[in-house]
């Protein structure tokens, strides 16, 4: 069930835009322009993307390789049925930022010592264009070298997800996240903060779509998710089913119990001989 809101037209070609509830950055189905909705008007923004390079077969092959890649995998996982493989273009805001953090506080490493200063850092910051998604945006290394201007004719192989955060909203998310990030970096030297203020200035910003294969597989009757990047085949996130309890963990517990019994028995014997 799709909840379509009022109608808007593309600011470039005039075609009606298909907008779902909550979406504010919309790719036109006809001309591929990216429209941002603001004050009930549409205007075109710069849009880039990374074309998908991974066919469905290659994505499934990568999934099998991942399943065989580690000793941590539960037995038989490589034979799991892959029940879903869907290519989705995820919207991302990418910002060039310059940041300045003024801080003061105390270091407690070798006696209490007052510390203060200014920390400056240039950062590329990514913000997911959706409010809710399982996409691991922090860990994701955007392969920016494969970035090209968006073309609607070529982007027909997957589902294009529109943005729910407009540029201003995404910048405000970036500001908060960067402030937290800068503070975490400073925790290397500051144990207690009296103040910590970060000022962020934004340079270039970009709205990007990145290809991700969303896979689902079944292991012993339960579904698990696997996300594979479409430009380089990297596994972005994979749910590993828990190992059989009677297999791995139970052996460990039995081992510890046996060691404890042996320990107590030795102590007992030692006491007998020392008496
Ligand atoms: Zn258009």
PDB file of C-alpha atoms and ligand atoms in Angstrom:
ATOM      1  CA  UNK A   1       0.000   0.000   0.000  1.00  0.00           C
ATOM      2  CA  UNK A   2       1.524   3.248  -1.134  1.00  0.00           C
ATOM      3  CA  UNK A   3       0.583   6.450   0.542  1.00  0.00           C
ATOM      4  CA  UNK A   4       0.869   9.093  -2.184  1.00  0.00           C
ATOM      5  CA  UNK A   5       0.776  12.737  -1.095  1.00  0.00           C
ATOM      6  CA  UNK A   6      -0.268  15.817  -3.093  1.00  0.00           C
ATOM      7  CA  UNK A   7       0.962  16.060  -6.634  1.00  0.00           C
ATOM      8  CA  UNK A   8       4.077  17.932  -7.658  1.00  0.00           C
ATOM      9  CA  UNK A   9       5.692  18.302 -11.031  1.00  0.00           C
ATOM     10  CA  UNK A  10       9.333  17.973 -11.987  1.00  0.00           C
ATOM     11  CA  UNK A  11      11.024  21.378 -12.038  1.00  0.00           C
ATOM     12  CA  UNK A  12      12.961  20.337 -15.141  1.00  0.00           C
ATOM     13  CA  UNK A  13      10.500  18.549 -17.451  1.00  0.00           C
ATOM     14  CA  UNK A  14       7.141  19.140 -15.825  1.00  0.00           C
ATOM     15  CA  UNK A  15       6.228  15.461 -15.511  1.00  0.00           C
ATOM     16  CA  UNK A  16       4.274  14.481 -12.395  1.00  0.00           C
ATOM     17  CA  UNK A  17       6.514  13.183  -9.588  1.00  0.00           C
ATOM     18  CA  UNK A  18       5.649   9.980  -7.750  1.00  0.00           C
ATOM     19  CA  UNK A  19       6.078  10.880  -4.123  1.00  0.00           C
ATOM     20  CA  UNK A  20       5.553   8.596  -1.163  1.00  0.00           C
ATOM     21  CA  UNK A  21       4.739   9.911   2.277  1.00  0.00           C
ATOM     22  CA  UNK A  22       7.724  11.471   4.025  1.00  0.00           C
ATOM     23  CA  UNK A  23       9.872  11.847   0.906  1.00  0.00           C
ATOM     24  CA  UNK A  24      11.412  15.234   0.109  1.00  0.00           C
ATOM     25  CA  UNK A  25      14.134  14.496  -2.452  1.00  0.00           C
ATOM     26  CA  UNK A  26      12.587  12.916  -5.525  1.00  0.00           C
ATOM     27  CA  UNK A  27      14.153  11.521  -8.686  1.00  0.00           C
ATOM     28  CA  UNK A  28      11.971  12.204 -11.747  1.00  0.00           C
ATOM     29  CA  UNK A  29      11.064   8.958 -13.548  1.00  0.00           C
ATOM     30  CA  UNK A  30      11.050  10.703 -16.912  1.00  0.00           C
ATOM     31  CA  UNK A  31      14.116  12.920 -17.127  1.00  0.00           C
ATOM     32  CA  UNK A  32      16.140  11.775 -14.100  1.00  0.00           C
ATOM     33  CA  UNK A  33      16.350  15.244 -12.541  1.00  0.00           C
ATOM     34  CA  UNK A  34      16.468  15.282  -8.773  1.00  0.00           C
ATOM     35  CA  UNK A  35      13.837  17.501  -7.244  1.00  0.00           C
ATOM     36  CA  UNK A  36      13.952  18.845  -3.740  1.00  0.00           C
ATOM     37  CA  UNK A  37      10.578  19.773  -2.249  1.00  0.00           C
ATOM     38  CA  UNK A  38      10.633  22.965  -0.314  1.00  0.00           C
ATOM     39  CA  UNK A  39       7.799  25.237   0.734  1.00  0.00           C
ATOM     40  CA  UNK A  40       5.539  23.289  -1.631  1.00  0.00           C
ATOM     41  CA  UNK A  41       7.809  24.010  -4.586  1.00  0.00           C
ATOM     42  CA  UNK A  42      10.215  21.785  -6.450  1.00  0.00           C
ATOM     43  CA  UNK A  43      13.703  22.705  -7.525  1.00  0.00           C
ATOM     44  CA  UNK A  44      16.428  20.683  -9.191  1.00  0.00           C
ATOM     45  CA  UNK A  45      19.571  19.754  -7.262  1.00  0.00           C
ATOM     46  CA  UNK A  46      22.860  18.201  -8.366  1.00  0.00           C
ATOM     47  CA  UNK A  47      22.721  14.434  -8.309  1.00  0.00           C
ATOM     48  CA  UNK A  48      25.404  11.789  -8.752  1.00  0.00           C
ATOM     49  CA  UNK A  49      25.384   8.065  -8.472  1.00  0.00           C
ATOM     50  CA  UNK A  50      27.513   4.983  -8.670  1.00  0.00           C
ATOM     51  CA  UNK A  51      26.241   2.575 -11.309  1.00  0.00           C
ATOM     52  CA  UNK A  52      25.819  -0.996 -10.177  1.00  0.00           C
ATOM     53  CA  UNK A  53      28.514  -3.384 -11.469  1.00  0.00           C
ATOM     54  CA  UNK A  54      27.347  -6.597  -9.831  1.00  0.00           C
ATOM     55  CA  UNK A  55      24.868  -8.820 -11.650  1.00  0.00           C
ATOM     56  CA  UNK A  56      22.364 -10.810  -9.664  1.00  0.00           C
ATOM     57  CA  UNK A  57      24.412 -13.994 -10.260  1.00  0.00           C
ATOM     58  CA  UNK A  58      27.583 -12.282  -9.034  1.00  0.00           C
ATOM     59  CA  UNK A  59      25.782 -11.006  -5.936  1.00  0.00           C
ATOM     60  CA  UNK A  60      24.606 -14.546  -5.142  1.00  0.00           C
ATOM     61  CA  UNK A  61      28.133 -15.851  -5.709  1.00  0.00           C
ATOM     62  CA  UNK A  62      29.534 -13.236  -3.305  1.00  0.00           C
ATOM     63  CA  UNK A  63      26.944 -14.322  -0.741  1.00  0.00           C
ATOM     64  CA  UNK A  64      28.139 -17.961  -0.985  1.00  0.00           C
ATOM     65  CA  UNK A  65      31.773 -16.858  -0.674  1.00  0.00           C
ATOM     66  CA  UNK A  66      30.893 -14.845   2.442  1.00  0.00           C
ATOM     67  CA  UNK A  67      29.168 -17.890   3.960  1.00  0.00           C
ATOM     68  CA  UNK A  68      32.342 -19.947   3.487  1.00  0.00           C
ATOM     69  CA  UNK A  69      34.668 -17.134   4.568  1.00  0.00           C
ATOM     70  CA  UNK A  70      35.015 -17.720   8.286  1.00  0.00           C
ATOM     71  CA  UNK A  71      35.304 -20.370  10.989  1.00  0.00           C
ATOM     72  CA  UNK A  72      32.689 -18.426  12.933  1.00  0.00           C
ATOM     73  CA  UNK A  73      29.997 -19.481  10.513  1.00  0.00           C
ATOM     74  CA  UNK A  74      27.612 -22.166  11.753  1.00  0.00           C
ATOM     75  CA  UNK A  75      27.795 -25.575  10.044  1.00  0.00           C
ATOM     76  CA  UNK A  76      25.959 -25.961   6.745  1.00  0.00           C
ATOM     77  CA  UNK A  77      25.326 -22.240   6.268  1.00  0.00           C
ATOM     78  CA  UNK A  78      26.781 -22.397   2.739  1.00  0.00           C
ATOM     79  CA  UNK A  79      23.797 -24.510   1.686  1.00  0.00           C
ATOM     80  CA  UNK A  80      21.231 -21.982   2.933  1.00  0.00           C
ATOM     81  CA  UNK A  81      18.516 -21.038   0.525  1.00  0.00           C
ATOM     82  CA  UNK A  82      18.810 -17.434  -0.645  1.00  0.00           C
ATOM     83  CA  UNK A  83      15.213 -16.261  -0.619  1.00  0.00           C
ATOM     84  CA  UNK A  84      15.620 -12.661  -1.760  1.00  0.00           C
ATOM     85  CA  UNK A  85      18.071 -10.606  -3.824  1.00  0.00           C
ATOM     86  CA  UNK A  86      17.031  -7.060  -4.536  1.00  0.00           C
ATOM     87  CA  UNK A  87      19.104  -4.195  -5.908  1.00  0.00           C
ATOM     88  CA  UNK A  88      18.280  -0.894  -4.219  1.00  0.00           C
ATOM     89  CA  UNK A  89      19.925   2.463  -4.810  1.00  0.00           C
ATOM     90  CA  UNK A  90      20.343   4.045  -1.377  1.00  0.00           C
ATOM     91  CA  UNK A  91      20.292   7.850  -1.098  1.00  0.00           C
ATOM     92  CA  UNK A  92      23.191   9.474   0.729  1.00  0.00           C
ATOM     93  CA  UNK A  93      24.137  13.050   1.452  1.00  0.00           C
ATOM     94  CA  UNK A  94      27.870  13.612   1.306  1.00  0.00           C
ATOM     95  CA  UNK A  95      29.301  16.802   2.794  1.00  0.00           C
ATOM     96  CA  UNK A  96      32.719  18.334   2.787  1.00  0.00           C
ATOM     97  CA  UNK A  97      33.138  19.911   6.204  1.00  0.00           C
ATOM     98  CA  UNK A  98      35.637  21.936   8.172  1.00  0.00           C
ATOM     99  CA  UNK A  99      35.307  21.647  11.910  1.00  0.00           C
ATOM    100  CA  UNK A 100      36.638  23.530  14.858  1.00  0.00           C
ATOM    101  CA  UNK A 101      36.181  22.235  18.396  1.00  0.00           C
ATOM    102  CA  UNK A 102      36.899  24.400  21.413  1.00  0.00           C
ATOM    103  CA  UNK A 103      37.259  22.379  24.555  1.00  0.00           C
ATOM    104  CA  UNK A 104      38.298  22.623  28.166  1.00  0.00           C
ATOM    105  CA  UNK A 105      38.389  20.057  30.922  1.00  0.00           C
ATOM    106  CA  UNK A 106      40.700  17.903  32.981  1.00  0.00           C
ATOM    107  CA  UNK A 107      43.046  15.068  32.336  1.00  0.00           C
ATOM    108  CA  UNK A 108      43.281  12.538  35.172  1.00  0.00           C
ATOM    109  CA  UNK A 109      46.080  10.325  33.783  1.00  0.00           C
ATOM    110  CA  UNK A 110      48.944  11.508  35.970  1.00  0.00           C
ATOM    111  CA  UNK A 111      47.228  13.508  38.670  1.00  0.00           C
ATOM    112  CA  UNK A 112      44.536  16.022  37.795  1.00  0.00           C
ATOM    113  CA  UNK A 113      45.628  18.507  35.147  1.00  0.00           C
ATOM    114  CA  UNK A 114      43.627  21.229  33.395  1.00  0.00           C
ATOM    115  CA  UNK A 115      43.561  20.927  29.619  1.00  0.00           C
ATOM    116  CA  UNK A 116      42.027  23.120  26.936  1.00  0.00           C
ATOM    117  CA  UNK A 117      42.513  23.908  23.290  1.00  0.00           C
ATOM    118  CA  UNK A 118      41.130  24.041  19.779  1.00  0.00           C
ATOM    119  CA  UNK A 119      41.015  20.985  17.543  1.00  0.00           C
ATOM    120  CA  UNK A 120      40.531  21.471  13.811  1.00  0.00           C
ATOM    121  CA  UNK A 121      39.616  18.776  11.341  1.00  0.00           C
ATOM    122  CA  UNK A 122      38.411  18.457   7.762  1.00  0.00           C
ATOM    123  CA  UNK A 123      35.938  15.628   7.366  1.00  0.00           C
ATOM    124  CA  UNK A 124      33.917  14.012   4.608  1.00  0.00           C
ATOM    125  CA  UNK A 125      30.618  13.273   6.288  1.00  0.00           C
ATOM    126  CA  UNK A 126      27.887  10.951   5.039  1.00  0.00           C
ATOM    127  CA  UNK A 127      24.278  11.091   6.127  1.00  0.00           C
ATOM    128  CA  UNK A 128      21.711   8.513   5.065  1.00  0.00           C
ATOM    129  CA  UNK A 129      18.853  10.121   3.156  1.00  0.00           C
ATOM    130  CA  UNK A 130      16.292   7.867   4.845  1.00  0.00           C
ATOM    131  CA  UNK A 131      14.947   7.963   8.363  1.00  0.00           C
ATOM    132  CA  UNK A 132      15.087   4.244   8.940  1.00  0.00           C
ATOM    133  CA  UNK A 133      17.266   1.712   7.294  1.00  0.00           C
ATOM    134  CA  UNK A 134      19.513  -1.188   8.147  1.00  0.00           C
ATOM    135  CA  UNK A 135      22.228   0.461   6.075  1.00  0.00           C
ATOM    136  CA  UNK A 136      25.559   0.812   7.985  1.00  0.00           C
ATOM    137  CA  UNK A 137      26.310   4.355   6.841  1.00  0.00           C
ATOM    138  CA  UNK A 138      29.204   5.016   9.283  1.00  0.00           C
ATOM    139  CA  UNK A 139      31.225   1.971   8.284  1.00  0.00           C
ATOM    140  CA  UNK A 140      30.544   2.364   4.578  1.00  0.00           C
ATOM    141  CA  UNK A 141      33.513   3.596   2.549  1.00  0.00           C
ATOM    142  CA  UNK A 142      31.995   5.387  -0.427  1.00  0.00           C
ATOM    143  CA  UNK A 143      33.937   4.384  -3.558  1.00  0.00           C
ATOM    144  CA  UNK A 144      33.868   7.987  -4.778  1.00  0.00           C
ATOM    145  CA  UNK A 145      36.117   7.276  -7.754  1.00  0.00           C
ATOM    146  CA  UNK A 146      33.239   5.438  -9.447  1.00  0.00           C
ATOM    147  CA  UNK A 147      30.895   8.414  -9.057  1.00  0.00           C
ATOM    148  CA  UNK A 148      29.280   9.829 -12.233  1.00  0.00           C
ATOM    149  CA  UNK A 149      26.430  12.255 -12.999  1.00  0.00           C
ATOM    150  CA  UNK A 150      23.095  10.531 -12.669  1.00  0.00           C
ATOM    151  CA  UNK A 151      21.403   9.057 -15.727  1.00  0.00           C
ATOM    152  CA  UNK A 152      17.876   7.663 -15.526  1.00  0.00           C
ATOM    153  CA  UNK A 153      18.274   5.464 -18.635  1.00  0.00           C
ATOM    154  CA  UNK A 154      21.031   3.433 -17.014  1.00  0.00           C
ATOM    155  CA  UNK A 155      19.478   3.241 -13.573  1.00  0.00           C
ATOM    156  CA  UNK A 156      16.676   0.894 -14.545  1.00  0.00           C
ATOM    157  CA  UNK A 157      18.287  -2.228 -13.094  1.00  0.00           C
ATOM    158  CA  UNK A 158      17.360  -1.448  -9.506  1.00  0.00           C
ATOM    159  CA  UNK A 159      14.935   0.360  -7.268  1.00  0.00           C
ATOM    160  CA  UNK A 160      15.760   4.039  -6.782  1.00  0.00           C
ATOM    161  CA  UNK A 161      14.987   5.078  -3.214  1.00  0.00           C
ATOM    162  CA  UNK A 162      14.041   8.747  -2.830  1.00  0.00           C
ATOM    163  CA  UNK A 163      15.362  10.876   0.018  1.00  0.00           C
ATOM    164  CA  UNK A 164      13.391  11.654   3.166  1.00  0.00           C
ATOM    165  CA  UNK A 165      15.891  14.166   4.540  1.00  0.00           C
ATOM    166  CA  UNK A 166      16.443  17.376   2.624  1.00  0.00           C
ATOM    167  CA  UNK A 167      19.805  19.089   2.547  1.00  0.00           C
ATOM    168  CA  UNK A 168      19.204  21.284   5.605  1.00  0.00           C
ATOM    169  CA  UNK A 169      17.953  18.403   7.696  1.00  0.00           C
ATOM    170  CA  UNK A 170      20.861  16.204   6.624  1.00  0.00           C
ATOM    171  CA  UNK A 171      23.285  19.001   7.543  1.00  0.00           C
ATOM    172  CA  UNK A 172      21.778  19.289  10.980  1.00  0.00           C
ATOM    173  CA  UNK A 173      22.206  15.515  11.468  1.00  0.00           C
ATOM    174  CA  UNK A 174      25.813  15.856  10.245  1.00  0.00           C
ATOM    175  CA  UNK A 175      26.467  18.690  12.737  1.00  0.00           C
ATOM    176  CA  UNK A 176      25.297  16.578  15.676  1.00  0.00           C
ATOM    177  CA  UNK A 177      27.199  13.489  14.571  1.00  0.00           C
ATOM    178  CA  UNK A 178      30.405  15.423  13.908  1.00  0.00           C
ATOM    179  CA  UNK A 179      30.220  17.120  17.331  1.00  0.00           C
ATOM    180  CA  UNK A 180      29.913  13.679  18.969  1.00  0.00           C
ATOM    181  CA  UNK A 181      32.744  12.322  16.800  1.00  0.00           C
ATOM    182  CA  UNK A 182      35.103  15.216  17.675  1.00  0.00           C
ATOM    183  CA  UNK A 183      34.354  14.733  21.371  1.00  0.00           C
ATOM    184  CA  UNK A 184      35.117  11.013  21.114  1.00  0.00           C
ATOM    185  CA  UNK A 185      38.487  11.838  19.509  1.00  0.00           C
ATOM    186  CA  UNK A 186      39.286  14.273  22.326  1.00  0.00           C
ATOM    187  CA  UNK A 187      38.493  11.655  24.966  1.00  0.00           C
ATOM    188  CA  UNK A 188      41.980  10.323  24.226  1.00  0.00           C
ATOM    189  CA  UNK A 189      43.347  13.260  26.204  1.00  0.00           C
ATOM    190  CA  UNK A 190      40.422  14.710  28.143  1.00  0.00           C
ATOM    191  CA  UNK A 191      38.822  12.639  30.899  1.00  0.00           C
ATOM    192  CA  UNK A 192      36.337  15.213  32.114  1.00  0.00           C
ATOM    193  CA  UNK A 193      34.917  17.984  29.937  1.00  0.00           C
ATOM    194  CA  UNK A 194      33.934  21.411  31.277  1.00  0.00           C
ATOM    195  CA  UNK A 195      32.975  22.470  27.777  1.00  0.00           C
ATOM    196  CA  UNK A 196      33.197  21.111  24.249  1.00  0.00           C
ATOM    197  CA  UNK A 197      31.710  23.088  21.356  1.00  0.00           C
ATOM    198  CA  UNK A 198      32.073  22.193  17.686  1.00  0.00           C
ATOM    199  CA  UNK A 199      31.523  24.632  14.853  1.00  0.00           C
ATOM    200  CA  UNK A 200      30.994  23.047  11.442  1.00  0.00           C
ATOM    201  CA  UNK A 201      31.202  24.877   8.138  1.00  0.00           C
ATOM    202  CA  UNK A 202      30.017  23.128   5.010  1.00  0.00           C
ATOM    203  CA  UNK A 203      31.743  23.126   1.636  1.00  0.00           C
ATOM    204  CA  UNK A 204      30.507  21.059  -1.309  1.00  0.00           C
ATOM    205  CA  UNK A 205      27.470  18.945  -0.703  1.00  0.00           C
ATOM    206  CA  UNK A 206      26.208  16.166  -2.872  1.00  0.00           C
ATOM    207  CA  UNK A 207      23.199  13.928  -3.179  1.00  0.00           C
ATOM    208  CA  UNK A 208      24.333  10.436  -4.156  1.00  0.00           C
ATOM    209  CA  UNK A 209      22.738   7.105  -4.890  1.00  0.00           C
ATOM    210  CA  UNK A 210      24.768   3.993  -4.129  1.00  0.00           C
ATOM    211  CA  UNK A 211      23.861   0.462  -5.283  1.00  0.00           C
ATOM    212  CA  UNK A 212      23.316  -2.151  -2.610  1.00  0.00           C
ATOM    213  CA  UNK A 213      22.113  -5.720  -2.976  1.00  0.00           C
ATOM    214  CA  UNK A 214      19.724  -6.609  -0.169  1.00  0.00           C
ATOM    215  CA  UNK A 215      19.792 -10.378   0.248  1.00  0.00           C
ATOM    216  CA  UNK A 216      17.931 -12.670   2.569  1.00  0.00           C
ATOM    217  CA  UNK A 217      18.752 -16.288   3.329  1.00  0.00           C
ATOM    218  CA  UNK A 218      17.163 -19.006   5.370  1.00  0.00           C
ATOM    219  CA  UNK A 219      19.171 -20.926   7.956  1.00  0.00           C
ATOM    220  CA  UNK A 220      17.361 -23.606   9.969  1.00  0.00           C
ATOM    221  CA  UNK A 221      13.994 -21.989   9.339  1.00  0.00           C
ATOM    222  CA  UNK A 222      14.985 -18.422  10.249  1.00  0.00           C
ATOM    223  CA  UNK A 223      15.625 -15.488   7.878  1.00  0.00           C
ATOM    224  CA  UNK A 224      18.907 -13.530   7.952  1.00  0.00           C
ATOM    225  CA  UNK A 225      20.007 -10.422   6.061  1.00  0.00           C
ATOM    226  CA  UNK A 226      23.073  -9.744   3.979  1.00  0.00           C
ATOM    227  CA  UNK A 227      24.013  -6.440   2.324  1.00  0.00           C
ATOM    228  CA  UNK A 228      26.466  -6.388  -0.581  1.00  0.00           C
ATOM    229  CA  UNK A 229      27.830  -3.233  -2.176  1.00  0.00           C
ATOM    230  CA  UNK A 230      27.096  -3.108  -5.913  1.00  0.00           C
ATOM    231  CA  UNK A 231      30.222  -1.379  -7.222  1.00  0.00           C
ATOM    232  CA  UNK A 232      32.848  -3.622  -5.618  1.00  0.00           C
ATOM    233  CA  UNK A 233      31.032  -6.625  -4.161  1.00  0.00           C
ATOM    234  CA  UNK A 234      32.069  -5.875  -0.590  1.00  0.00           C
ATOM    235  CA  UNK A 235      29.882  -7.366   2.151  1.00  0.00           C
ATOM    236  CA  UNK A 236      28.647  -4.325   4.079  1.00  0.00           C
ATOM    237  CA  UNK A 237      26.726  -6.205   6.698  1.00  0.00           C
ATOM    238  CA  UNK A 238      25.892  -9.833   7.219  1.00  0.00           C
ATOM    239  CA  UNK A 239      23.861 -11.446   9.946  1.00  0.00           C
ATOM    240  CA  UNK A 240      25.603 -14.568  11.185  1.00  0.00           C
ATOM    241  CA  UNK A 241      23.205 -17.141  12.625  1.00  0.00           C
ATOM    242  CA  UNK A 242      24.104 -18.250  16.168  1.00  0.00           C
ATOM    243  CA  UNK A 243      25.991 -21.527  16.362  1.00  0.00           C
ATOM    244  CA  UNK A 244      24.146 -24.571  17.574  1.00  0.00           C
ATOM    245  CA  UNK A 245      24.096 -24.428  21.389  1.00  0.00           C
ATOM    246  CA  UNK A 246      24.930 -28.125  21.759  1.00  0.00           C
ATOM    247  CA  UNK A 247      27.786 -27.641  19.340  1.00  0.00           C
ATOM    248  CA  UNK A 248      30.143 -24.791  20.202  1.00  0.00           C
ATOM    249  CA  UNK A 249      28.961 -23.238  23.438  1.00  0.00           C
ATOM    250  CA  UNK A 250      28.000 -26.454  25.191  1.00  0.00           C
ATOM    251  CA  UNK A 251      31.478 -27.911  24.613  1.00  0.00           C
ATOM    252  CA  UNK A 252      33.006 -24.789  26.130  1.00  0.00           C
ATOM    253  CA  UNK A 253      30.774 -24.973  29.208  1.00  0.00           C
ATOM    254  CA  UNK A 254      31.529 -28.701  29.665  1.00  0.00           C
ATOM    255  CA  UNK A 255      35.229 -27.923  29.357  1.00  0.00           C
ATOM    256  CA  UNK A 256      35.075 -25.251  32.051  1.00  0.00           C
ATOM    257  CA  UNK A 257      33.048 -27.533  34.335  1.00  0.00           C
ATOM    258  CA  UNK A 258      35.596 -30.357  33.901  1.00  0.00           C
ATOM    259  CA  UNK A 259      38.468 -27.983  34.701  1.00  0.00           C
ATOM    260  CA  UNK A 260      36.669 -26.793  37.863  1.00  0.00           C
ATOM    261  CA  UNK A 261      36.033 -30.360  39.079  1.00  0.00           C
ATOM    262  CA  UNK A 262      39.695 -31.221  38.489  1.00  0.00           C
ATOM    263  CA  UNK A 263      40.771 -28.084  40.367  1.00  0.00           C
ATOM    264  CA  UNK A 264      38.611 -28.933  43.397  1.00  0.00           C
ATOM    265  CA  UNK A 265      39.739 -32.570  43.345  1.00  0.00           C
ATOM    266  CA  UNK A 266      43.421 -31.533  43.317  1.00  0.00           C
ATOM    267  CA  UNK A 267      42.822 -29.179  46.234  1.00  0.00           C
ATOM    268  CA  UNK A 268      41.119 -31.980  48.118  1.00  0.00           C
ATOM    269  CA  UNK A 269      44.019 -34.387  47.535  1.00  0.00           C
ATOM    270  CA  UNK A 270      46.561 -31.756  48.527  1.00  0.00           C
ATOM    271  CA  UNK A 271      44.694 -31.192  51.798  1.00  0.00           C
ATOM    272  CA  UNK A 272      44.670 -34.939  52.534  1.00  0.00           C
ATOM    273  CA  UNK A 273      48.419 -35.227  52.031  1.00  0.00           C
ATOM    274  CA  UNK A 274      49.268 -32.122  54.012  1.00  0.00           C
ATOM    275  CA  UNK A 275      47.350 -33.210  57.058  1.00  0.00           C
TER     276      UNK A 275
HETATM  277 ZN1  LIG B   1      11.675  15.474 -15.020  1.00  0.00          ZN
END
